[in-house]
Amino acid sequence: MTGTKRSSEGLDVHRRKLLFRSWHRGLREMDLILGTFADAEIAALTAEEIDQYERLLDIPDTEFLPLITGERPVPADIDCVVLQKILASRRTMIF
């Protein structure tokens, strides 16, 4: 079961796969954070932002979650526009 509220209809194949990956991370907390972000933003991300997002999705949940929650500082090598968008969207999420 996913929490997605967005259909993948109208998305290209690459974006569909990223939307699926966002909701099927392994840790439910990451599913909710990244899935909700992807629902809202995946269609509007630029090609460069899609590349950034895909790189972020490659980070294991156990390393990524502490960065998203602020428990660990964000390393400079992964700090990017999309990560800042994810952090901003997380601050406004209500579960």
N, CA, C and O atoms as a Tinker XYZ file with bonds, in Angstrom:
   380  protein
     1  N      0.841000   -1.182000    0.000000    73     2
     2  CA     0.000000    0.000000    0.000000    64     1     3
     3  C      0.883000    1.240000    0.000000    63     2     4     5
     4  O      1.857000    1.327000    0.748000    81     3
     5  N      0.535000    2.177000   -0.831000    73     3     6
     6  CA     1.255000    3.439000   -0.830000    64     5     7
     7  C      0.323000    4.531000   -0.341000    63     6     8     9
     8  O     -0.887000    4.332000   -0.233000    81     7
     9  N      0.892000    5.667000   -0.050000    73     7    10
    10  CA     0.101000    6.806000    0.373000    64     9    11
    11  C     -0.091000    7.806000   -0.740000    63    10    12    13
    12  O     -0.624000    8.893000   -0.519000    81    11
    13  N      0.343000    7.446000   -1.948000    73    11    14
    14  CA     0.313000    8.401000   -3.045000    64    13    15
    15  C     -1.089000    8.907000   -3.322000    63    14    16    17
    16  O     -2.069000    8.163000   -3.272000    81    15
    17  N     -1.150000   10.158000   -3.606000    73    15    18
    18  CA    -2.410000   10.785000   -3.975000    64    17    19
    19  C     -2.342000   11.265000   -5.420000    63    18    20    21
    20  O     -3.281000   11.876000   -5.930000    81    19
    21  N     -1.206000   10.977000   -6.076000    73    19    22
    22  CA    -0.987000   11.443000   -7.430000    64    21    23
    23  C     -0.949000   10.259000   -8.373000    63    22    24    25
    24  O     -0.312000    9.246000   -8.085000    81    23
    25  N     -1.617000   10.386000   -9.475000    73    23    26
    26  CA    -1.540000    9.361000  -10.510000    64    25    27
    27  C     -0.269000    9.585000  -11.323000    63    26    28    29
    28  O      0.190000   10.717000  -11.471000    81    27
    29  N      0.285000    8.516000  -11.841000    73    27    30
    30  CA     1.464000    8.652000  -12.694000    64    29    31
    31  C      1.066000    8.986000  -14.125000    63    30    32    33
    32  O      1.927000    9.146000  -14.990000    81    31
    33  N     -0.218000    9.089000  -14.372000    73    31    34
    34  CA    -0.711000    9.434000  -15.703000    64    33    35
    35  C     -0.159000   10.793000  -16.123000    63    34    36    37
    36  O     -0.181000   11.748000  -15.347000    81    35
    37  N      0.328000   10.870000  -17.333000    73    35    38
    38  CA     0.866000   12.119000  -17.851000    64    37    39
    39  C      2.343000   12.310000  -17.582000    63    38    40    41
    40  O      2.944000   13.263000  -18.077000    81    39
    41  N      2.940000   11.415000  -16.800000    73    39    42
    42  CA     4.370000   11.509000  -16.522000    64    41    43
    43  C      5.138000   10.635000  -17.504000    63    42    44    45
    44  O      4.643000    9.595000  -17.939000    81    43
    45  N      6.357000   11.065000  -17.854000    73    43    46
    46  CA     7.197000   10.214000  -18.688000    64    45    47
    47  C      7.658000    9.020000  -17.850000    63    46    48    49
    48  O      7.518000    9.021000  -16.627000    81    47
    49  N      8.204000    8.010000  -18.511000    73    47    50
    50  CA     8.581000    6.768000  -17.847000    64    49    51
    51  C      9.578000    7.011000  -16.716000    63    50    52    53
    52  O      9.454000    6.417000  -15.645000    81    51
    53  N     10.560000    7.874000  -16.945000    73    51    54
    54  CA    11.572000    8.154000  -15.924000    64    53    55
    55  C     10.932000    8.732000  -14.661000    63    54    56    57
    56  O     11.248000    8.298000  -13.553000    81    55
    57  N     10.046000    9.694000  -14.818000    73    55    58
    58  CA     9.379000   10.309000  -13.666000    64    57    59
    59  C      8.461000    9.317000  -12.959000    63    58    60    61
    60  O      8.336000    9.348000  -11.735000    81    59
    61  N      7.817000    8.434000  -13.729000    73    59    62
    62  CA     6.975000    7.400000  -13.126000    64    61    63
    63  C      7.807000    6.503000  -12.213000    63    62    64    65
    64  O      7.388000    6.172000  -11.103000    81    63
    65  N      8.982000    6.115000  -12.689000    73    63    66
    66  CA     9.854000    5.263000  -11.887000    64    65    67
    67  C     10.314000    5.974000  -10.621000    63    66    68    69
    68  O     10.369000    5.366000   -9.552000    81    67
    69  N     10.642000    7.252000  -10.736000    73    67    70
    70  CA    11.065000    8.010000   -9.565000    64    69    71
    71  C      9.920000    8.169000   -8.564000    63    70    72    73
    72  O     10.137000    8.105000   -7.354000    81    71
    73  N      8.711000    8.375000   -9.066000    73    71    74
    74  CA     7.546000    8.465000   -8.181000    64    73    75
    75  C      7.360000    7.149000   -7.425000    63    74    76    77
    76  O      7.121000    7.150000   -6.218000    81    75
    77  N      7.471000    6.037000   -8.137000    73    75    78
    78  CA     7.353000    4.724000   -7.496000    64    77    79
    79  C      8.444000    4.531000   -6.443000    63    78    80    81
    80  O      8.160000    4.111000   -5.321000    81    79
    81  N      9.686000    4.836000   -6.804000    73    79    82
    82  CA    10.803000    4.693000   -5.858000    64    81    83
    83  C     10.625000    5.564000   -4.626000    63    82    84    85
    84  O     11.044000    5.194000   -3.529000    81    83
    85  N     10.003000    6.719000   -4.807000    73    83    86
    86  CA     9.783000    7.633000   -3.691000    64    85    87
    87  C      8.842000    7.044000   -2.652000    63    86    88    89
    88  O      8.998000    7.297000   -1.457000    81    87
    89  N      7.871000    6.264000   -3.096000    73    87    90
    90  CA     6.888000    5.669000   -2.194000    64    89    91
    91  C      7.271000    4.273000   -1.727000    63    90    92    93
    92  O      6.573000    3.696000   -0.894000    81    91
    93  N      8.366000    3.715000   -2.244000    73    91    94
    94  CA     8.771000    2.350000   -1.898000    64    93    95
    95  C     10.228000    2.325000   -1.462000    63    94    96    97
    96  O     11.052000    1.643000   -2.071000    81    95
    97  N     10.543000    3.060000   -0.420000    73    95    98
    98  CA    11.907000    3.208000    0.054000    64    97    99
    99  C     12.338000    2.059000    0.959000    63    98   100   101
   100  O     13.461000    1.569000    0.837000    81    99
   101  N     11.497000    1.638000    1.833000    73    99   102
   102  CA    11.868000    0.629000    2.822000    64   101   103
   103  C     11.495000    1.080000    4.226000    63   102   104   105
   104  O     10.915000    0.316000    4.998000    81   103
   105  N     11.830000    2.317000    4.550000    73   103   106
   106  CA    11.390000    2.899000    5.824000    64   105   107
   107  C     10.129000    3.718000    5.556000    63   106   108   109
   108  O     10.105000    4.569000    4.666000    81   107
   109  N      9.103000    3.455000    6.322000    73   107   110
   110  CA     7.830000    4.155000    6.113000    64   109   111
   111  C      7.987000    5.675000    6.248000    63   110   112   113
   112  O      7.336000    6.436000    5.532000    81   111
   113  N      8.837000    6.103000    7.150000    73   111   114
   114  CA     9.059000    7.540000    7.328000    64   113   115
   115  C      9.579000    8.175000    6.034000    63   114   116   117
   116  O      9.146000    9.259000    5.643000    81   115
   117  N     10.512000    7.480000    5.380000    73   115   118
   118  CA    11.067000    8.005000    4.125000    64   117   119
   119  C     10.042000    7.914000    3.006000    63   118   120   121
   120  O      9.990000    8.792000    2.145000    81   119
   121  N      9.219000    6.857000    3.005000    73   119   122
   122  CA     8.134000    6.765000    2.023000    64   121   123
   123  C      7.248000    8.009000    2.121000    63   122   124   125
   124  O      6.906000    8.624000    1.111000    81   123
   125  N      6.888000    8.361000    3.339000    73   123   126
   126  CA     5.991000    9.500000    3.535000    64   125   127
   127  C      6.650000   10.824000    3.153000    63   126   128   129
   128  O      6.024000   11.667000    2.510000    81   127
   129  N      7.890000   11.005000    3.539000    73   127   130
   130  CA     8.579000   12.264000    3.239000    64   129   131
   131  C      8.825000   12.406000    1.742000    63   130   132   133
   132  O      8.437000   13.406000    1.137000    81   131
   133  N      9.472000   11.405000    1.144000    73   131   134
   134  CA     9.826000   11.506000   -0.268000    64   133   135
   135  C      8.630000   11.279000   -1.182000    63   134   136   137
   136  O      8.540000   11.890000   -2.247000    81   135
   137  N      7.713000   10.410000   -0.778000    73   135   138
   138  CA     6.518000   10.187000   -1.585000    64   137   139
   139  C      5.645000   11.422000   -1.665000    63   138   140   141
   140  O      5.160000   11.786000   -2.736000    81   139
   141  N      5.448000   12.063000   -0.525000    73   139   142
   142  CA     4.642000   13.286000   -0.501000    64   141   143
   143  C      5.317000   14.381000   -1.330000    63   142   144   145
   144  O      4.655000   15.105000   -2.073000    81   143
   145  N      6.636000   14.492000   -1.196000    73   143   146
   146  CA     7.377000   15.460000   -2.007000    64   145   147
   147  C      7.205000   15.149000   -3.495000    63   146   148   149
   148  O      6.905000   16.044000   -4.286000    81   147
   149  N      7.390000   13.900000   -3.873000    73   147   150
   150  CA     7.291000   13.525000   -5.284000    64   149   151
   151  C      5.885000   13.761000   -5.825000    63   150   152   153
   152  O      5.723000   14.235000   -6.949000    81   151
   153  N      4.870000   13.432000   -5.030000    73   151   154
   154  CA     3.498000   13.698000   -5.464000    64   153   155
   155  C      3.323000   15.159000   -5.861000    63   154   156   157
   156  O      2.712000   15.472000   -6.882000    81   155
   157  N      3.865000   16.034000   -5.044000    73   155   158
   158  CA     3.681000   17.473000   -5.260000    64   157   159
   159  C      4.590000   18.043000   -6.346000    63   158   160   161
   160  O      4.195000   18.972000   -7.051000    81   159
   161  N      5.796000   17.507000   -6.491000    73   159   162
   162  CA     6.814000   18.188000   -7.303000    64   161   163
   163  C      7.318000   17.457000   -8.543000    63   162   164   165
   164  O      7.905000   18.094000   -9.418000    81   163
   165  N      7.114000   16.155000   -8.651000    73   163   166
   166  CA     7.791000   15.384000   -9.691000    64   165   167
   167  C      7.517000   15.914000  -11.103000    63   166   168   169
   168  O      8.419000   15.920000  -11.940000    81   167
   169  N      6.321000   16.347000  -11.372000    73   167   170
   170  CA     5.980000   16.828000  -12.716000    64   169   171
   171  C      6.664000   18.154000  -13.049000    63   170   172   173
   172  O      6.911000   18.446000  -14.219000    81   171
   173  N      6.967000   18.948000  -12.043000    73   171   174
   174  CA     7.510000   20.287000  -12.271000    64   173   175
   175  C      9.036000   20.359000  -12.217000    63   174   176   177
   176  O      9.613000   21.389000  -12.566000    81   175
   177  N      9.696000   19.285000  -11.785000    73   175   178
   178  CA    11.160000   19.329000  -11.682000    64   177   179
   179  C     11.803000   19.434000  -13.057000    63   178   180   181
   180  O     11.362000   18.800000  -14.015000    81   179
   181  N     12.849000   20.242000  -13.135000    73   179   182
   182  CA    13.599000   20.378000  -14.388000    64   181   183
   183  C     14.440000   19.115000  -14.604000    63   182   184   185
   184  O     14.537000   18.271000  -13.712000    81   183
   185  N     15.036000   18.992000  -15.765000    73   183   186
   186  CA    15.897000   17.840000  -16.057000    64   185   187
   187  C     17.056000   17.772000  -15.070000    63   186   188   189
   188  O     17.405000   16.689000  -14.601000    81   187
   189  N     17.651000   18.905000  -14.752000    73   187   190
   190  CA    18.750000   18.933000  -13.777000    64   189   191
   191  C     18.267000   18.517000  -12.400000    63   190   192   193
   192  O     18.955000   17.784000  -11.691000    81   191
   193  N     17.085000   18.984000  -12.020000    73   191   194
   194  CA    16.529000   18.616000  -10.719000    64   193   195
   195  C     16.166000   17.131000  -10.671000    63   194   196   197
   196  O     16.303000   16.495000   -9.626000    81   195
   197  N     15.714000   16.585000  -11.774000    73   195   198
   198  CA    15.429000   15.147000  -11.836000    64   197   199
   199  C     16.712000   14.361000  -11.584000    63   198   200   201
   200  O     16.705000   13.377000  -10.844000    81   199
   201  N     17.811000   14.791000  -12.196000    73   199   202
   202  CA    19.107000   14.137000  -11.960000    64   201   203
   203  C     19.504000   14.233000  -10.488000    63   202   204   205
   204  O     19.977000   13.257000   -9.906000    81   203
   205  N     19.315000   15.402000   -9.890000    73   203   206
   206  CA    19.629000   15.582000   -8.470000    64   205   207
   207  C     18.768000   14.657000   -7.617000    63   206   208   209
   208  O     19.265000   14.008000   -6.696000    81   207
   209  N     17.479000   14.602000   -7.927000    73   207   210
   210  CA    16.557000   13.778000   -7.146000    64   209   211
   211  C     16.927000   12.299000   -7.244000    63   210   212   213
   212  O     16.892000   11.574000   -6.250000    81   211
   213  N     17.276000   11.870000   -8.429000    73   211   214
   214  CA    17.662000   10.470000   -8.603000    64   213   215
   215  C     18.906000   10.131000   -7.779000    63   214   216   217
   216  O     18.988000    9.053000   -7.191000    81   215
   217  N     19.864000   11.041000   -7.736000    73   215   218
   218  CA    21.061000   10.823000   -6.902000    64   217   219
   219  C     20.687000   10.751000   -5.425000    63   218   220   221
   220  O     21.235000    9.937000   -4.683000    81   219
   221  N     19.764000   11.592000   -5.001000    73   219   222
   222  CA    19.319000   11.557000   -3.602000    64   221   223
   223  C     18.610000   10.240000   -3.284000    63   222   224   225
   224  O     18.778000    9.693000   -2.194000    81   223
   225  N     17.826000    9.733000   -4.225000    73   223   226
   226  CA    17.119000    8.476000   -3.998000    64   225   227
   227  C     18.070000    7.291000   -3.874000    63   226   228   229
   228  O     17.695000    6.250000   -3.334000    81   227
   229  N     19.281000    7.438000   -4.364000    73   227   230
   230  CA    20.279000    6.369000   -4.255000    64   229   231
   231  C     20.909000    6.286000   -2.860000    63   230   232   233
   232  O     21.594000    5.311000   -2.548000    81   231
   233  N     20.685000    7.288000   -2.033000    73   231   234
   234  CA    21.226000    7.286000   -0.669000    64   233   235
   235  C     20.372000    6.345000    0.184000    63   234   236   237
   236  O     19.148000    6.477000    0.201000    81   235
   237  N     20.996000    5.399000    0.890000    73   235   238
   238  CA    20.219000    4.492000    1.750000    64   237   239
   239  C     19.426000    5.265000    2.811000    63   238   240   241
   240  O     19.870000    6.295000    3.318000    81   239
   241  N     18.254000    4.741000    3.123000    73   239   242
   242  CA    17.373000    5.378000    4.105000    64   241   243
   243  C     18.066000    5.656000    5.437000    63   242   244   245
   244  O     17.865000    6.710000    6.040000    81   243
   245  N     18.877000    4.713000    5.889000    73   243   246
   246  CA    19.523000    4.868000    7.195000    64   245   247
   247  C     20.523000    6.022000    7.214000    63   246   248   249
   248  O     20.842000    6.545000    8.281000    81   247
   249  N     21.016000    6.421000    6.053000    73   247   250
   250  CA    21.900000    7.585000    5.958000    64   249   251
   251  C     21.112000    8.857000    5.649000    63   250   252   253
   252  O     21.466000    9.943000    6.109000    81   251
   253  N     20.046000    8.713000    4.872000    73   251   254
   254  CA    19.290000    9.867000    4.390000    64   253   255
   255  C     18.358000   10.441000    5.451000    63   254   256   257
   256  O     18.259000   11.660000    5.590000    81   255
   257  N     17.677000    9.587000    6.196000    73   255   258
   258  CA    16.699000   10.058000    7.178000    64   257   259
   259  C     17.300000   11.022000    8.198000    63   258   260   261
   260  O     16.687000   12.054000    8.470000    81   259
   261  N     18.477000   10.736000    8.780000    73   259   262
   262  CA    19.044000   11.698000    9.745000    64   261   263
   263  C     19.363000   13.060000    9.116000    63   262   264   265
   264  O     19.364000   14.076000    9.811000    81   263
   265  N     19.629000   13.086000    7.828000    73   263   266
   266  CA    19.875000   14.363000    7.146000    64   265   267
   267  C     18.573000   15.135000    6.993000    63   266   268   269
   268  O     18.529000   16.351000    7.180000    81   267
   269  N     17.521000   14.414000    6.652000    73   267   270
   270  CA    16.203000   15.028000    6.434000    64   269   271
   271  C     15.621000   15.550000    7.748000    63   270   272   273
   272  O     14.972000   16.596000    7.772000    81   271
   273  N     15.854000   14.824000    8.830000    73   271   274
   274  CA    15.277000   15.214000   10.123000    64   273   275
   275  C     16.136000   16.219000   10.877000    63   274   276   277
   276  O     15.730000   16.726000   11.923000    81   275
   277  N     17.326000   16.508000   10.347000    73   275   278
   278  CA    18.207000   17.461000   11.005000    64   277   279
   279  C     19.079000   16.862000   12.090000    63   278   280   281
   280  O     19.777000   17.593000   12.792000    81   279
   281  N     19.054000   15.545000   12.243000    73   279   282
   282  CA    19.889000   14.890000   13.250000    64   281   283
   283  C     21.372000   14.936000   12.872000    63   282   284   285
   284  O     22.243000   14.910000   13.741000    81   283
   285  N     21.643000   15.003000   11.584000    73   283   286
   286  CA    23.017000   15.118000   11.090000    64   285   287
   287  C     23.065000   16.254000   10.075000    63   286   288   289
   288  O     22.083000   16.489000    9.371000    81   287
   289  N     24.179000   16.955000    9.987000    73   287   290
   290  CA    24.295000   18.027000    8.993000    64   289   291
   291  C     24.362000   17.453000    7.583000    63   290   292   293
   292  O     24.827000   16.332000    7.374000    81   291
   293  N     23.895000   18.229000    6.634000    73   291   294
   294  CA    23.908000   17.812000    5.233000    64   293   295
   295  C     25.311000   18.014000    4.673000    63   294   296   297
   296  O     25.837000   19.126000    4.710000    81   295
   297  N     25.924000   16.943000    4.151000    73   295   298
   298  CA    27.248000   17.097000    3.535000    64   297   299
   299  C     27.164000   17.980000    2.291000    63   298   300   301
   300  O     26.177000   17.939000    1.556000    81   299
   301  N     28.189000   18.764000    2.068000    73   299   302
   302  CA    28.201000   19.696000    0.939000    64   301   303
   303  C     28.040000   18.997000   -0.401000    63   302   304   305
   304  O     27.465000   19.568000   -1.328000    81   303
   305  N     28.539000   17.770000   -0.518000    73   303   306
   306  CA    28.496000   17.084000   -1.809000    64   305   307
   307  C     27.096000   16.635000   -2.222000    63   306   308   309
   308  O     26.881000   16.299000   -3.387000    81   307
   309  N     26.140000   16.623000   -1.293000    73   307   310
   310  CA    24.767000   16.286000   -1.694000    64   309   311
   311  C     23.793000   17.443000   -1.518000    63   310   312   313
   312  O     22.619000   17.323000   -1.867000    81   311
   313  N     24.267000   18.554000   -0.985000    73   311   314
   314  CA    23.398000   19.722000   -0.816000    64   313   315
   315  C     23.104000   20.291000   -2.199000    63   314   316   317
   316  O     24.019000   20.677000   -2.926000    81   315
   317  N     21.836000   20.340000   -2.555000    73   315   318
   318  CA    21.432000   20.799000   -3.886000    64   317   319
   319  C     20.035000   21.414000   -3.801000    63   318   320   321
   320  O     19.397000   21.389000   -2.748000    81   319
   321  N     19.582000   21.954000   -4.901000    73   319   322
   322  CA    18.277000   22.611000   -4.962000    64   321   323
   323  C     17.166000   21.646000   -4.539000    63   322   324   325
   324  O     16.285000   22.013000   -3.761000    81   323
   325  N     17.208000   20.430000   -5.045000    73   323   326
   326  CA    16.138000   19.482000   -4.741000    64   325   327
   327  C     16.146000   19.100000   -3.263000    63   326   328   329
   328  O     15.082000   18.988000   -2.653000    81   327
   329  N     17.299000   18.905000   -2.692000    73   327   330
   330  CA    17.360000   18.597000   -1.265000    64   329   331
   331  C     16.765000   19.752000   -0.458000    63   330   332   333
   332  O     16.029000   19.520000    0.502000    81   331
   333  N     17.071000   20.968000   -0.832000    73   331   334
   334  CA    16.501000   22.122000   -0.130000    64   333   335
   335  C     14.982000   22.164000   -0.287000    63   334   336   337
   336  O     14.274000   22.554000    0.641000    81   335
   337  N     14.476000   21.763000   -1.458000    73   335   338
   338  CA    13.021000   21.693000   -1.663000    64   337   339
   339  C     12.403000   20.611000   -0.774000    63   338   340   341
   340  O     11.332000   20.809000   -0.201000    81   339
   341  N     13.080000   19.473000   -0.665000    73   339   342
   342  CA    12.584000   18.391000    0.196000    64   341   343
   343  C     12.543000   18.855000    1.648000    63   342   344   345
   344  O     11.556000   18.630000    2.348000    81   343
   345  N     13.609000   19.500000    2.097000    73   343   346
   346  CA    13.659000   19.992000    3.475000    64   345   347
   347  C     12.565000   21.022000    3.734000    63   346   348   349
   348  O     11.935000   21.010000    4.792000    81   347
   349  N     12.341000   21.904000    2.777000    73   347   350
   350  CA    11.290000   22.919000    2.927000    64   349   351
   351  C      9.906000   22.264000    2.954000    63   350   352   353
   352  O      9.044000   22.664000    3.736000    81   351
   353  N      9.695000   21.265000    2.105000    73   351   354
   354  CA     8.379000   20.613000    2.072000    64   353   355
   355  C      8.137000   19.819000    3.347000    63   354   356   357
   356  O      7.005000   19.731000    3.823000    81   355
   357  N      9.198000   19.243000    3.900000    73   355   358
   358  CA     9.072000   18.473000    5.138000    64   357   359
   359  C      8.623000   19.356000    6.289000    63   358   360   361
   360  O      7.856000   18.917000    7.146000    81   359
   361  N      9.092000   20.595000    6.317000    73   359   362
   362  CA     8.721000   21.509000    7.404000    64   361   363
   363  C      7.225000   21.853000    7.376000    63   362   364   365
   364  O      6.663000   22.250000    8.398000    81   363
   365  N      6.584000   21.704000    6.223000    73   363   366
   366  CA     5.170000   22.056000    6.121000    64   365   367
   367  C      4.262000   20.830000    6.116000    63   366   368   369
   368  O      3.044000   20.974000    6.015000    81   367
   369  N      4.827000   19.631000    6.223000    73   367   370
   370  CA     4.019000   18.398000    6.183000    64   369   371
   371  C      3.226000   18.210000    7.462000    63   370   372   373
   372  O      3.704000   18.472000    8.566000    81   371
   373  N      2.010000   17.752000    7.277000    73   371   374
   374  CA     1.151000   17.376000    8.387000    64   373   375
   375  C      0.700000   15.957000    8.104000    63   374   376   377
   376  O      0.098000   15.683000    7.066000    81   375
   377  N      0.993000   15.050000    9.037000    73   375   378
   378  CA     0.618000   13.638000    8.841000    64   377   379
   379  C     -0.567000   13.298000    9.680000    63   378   380
   380  O     -1.034000   12.160000    9.655000    81   379
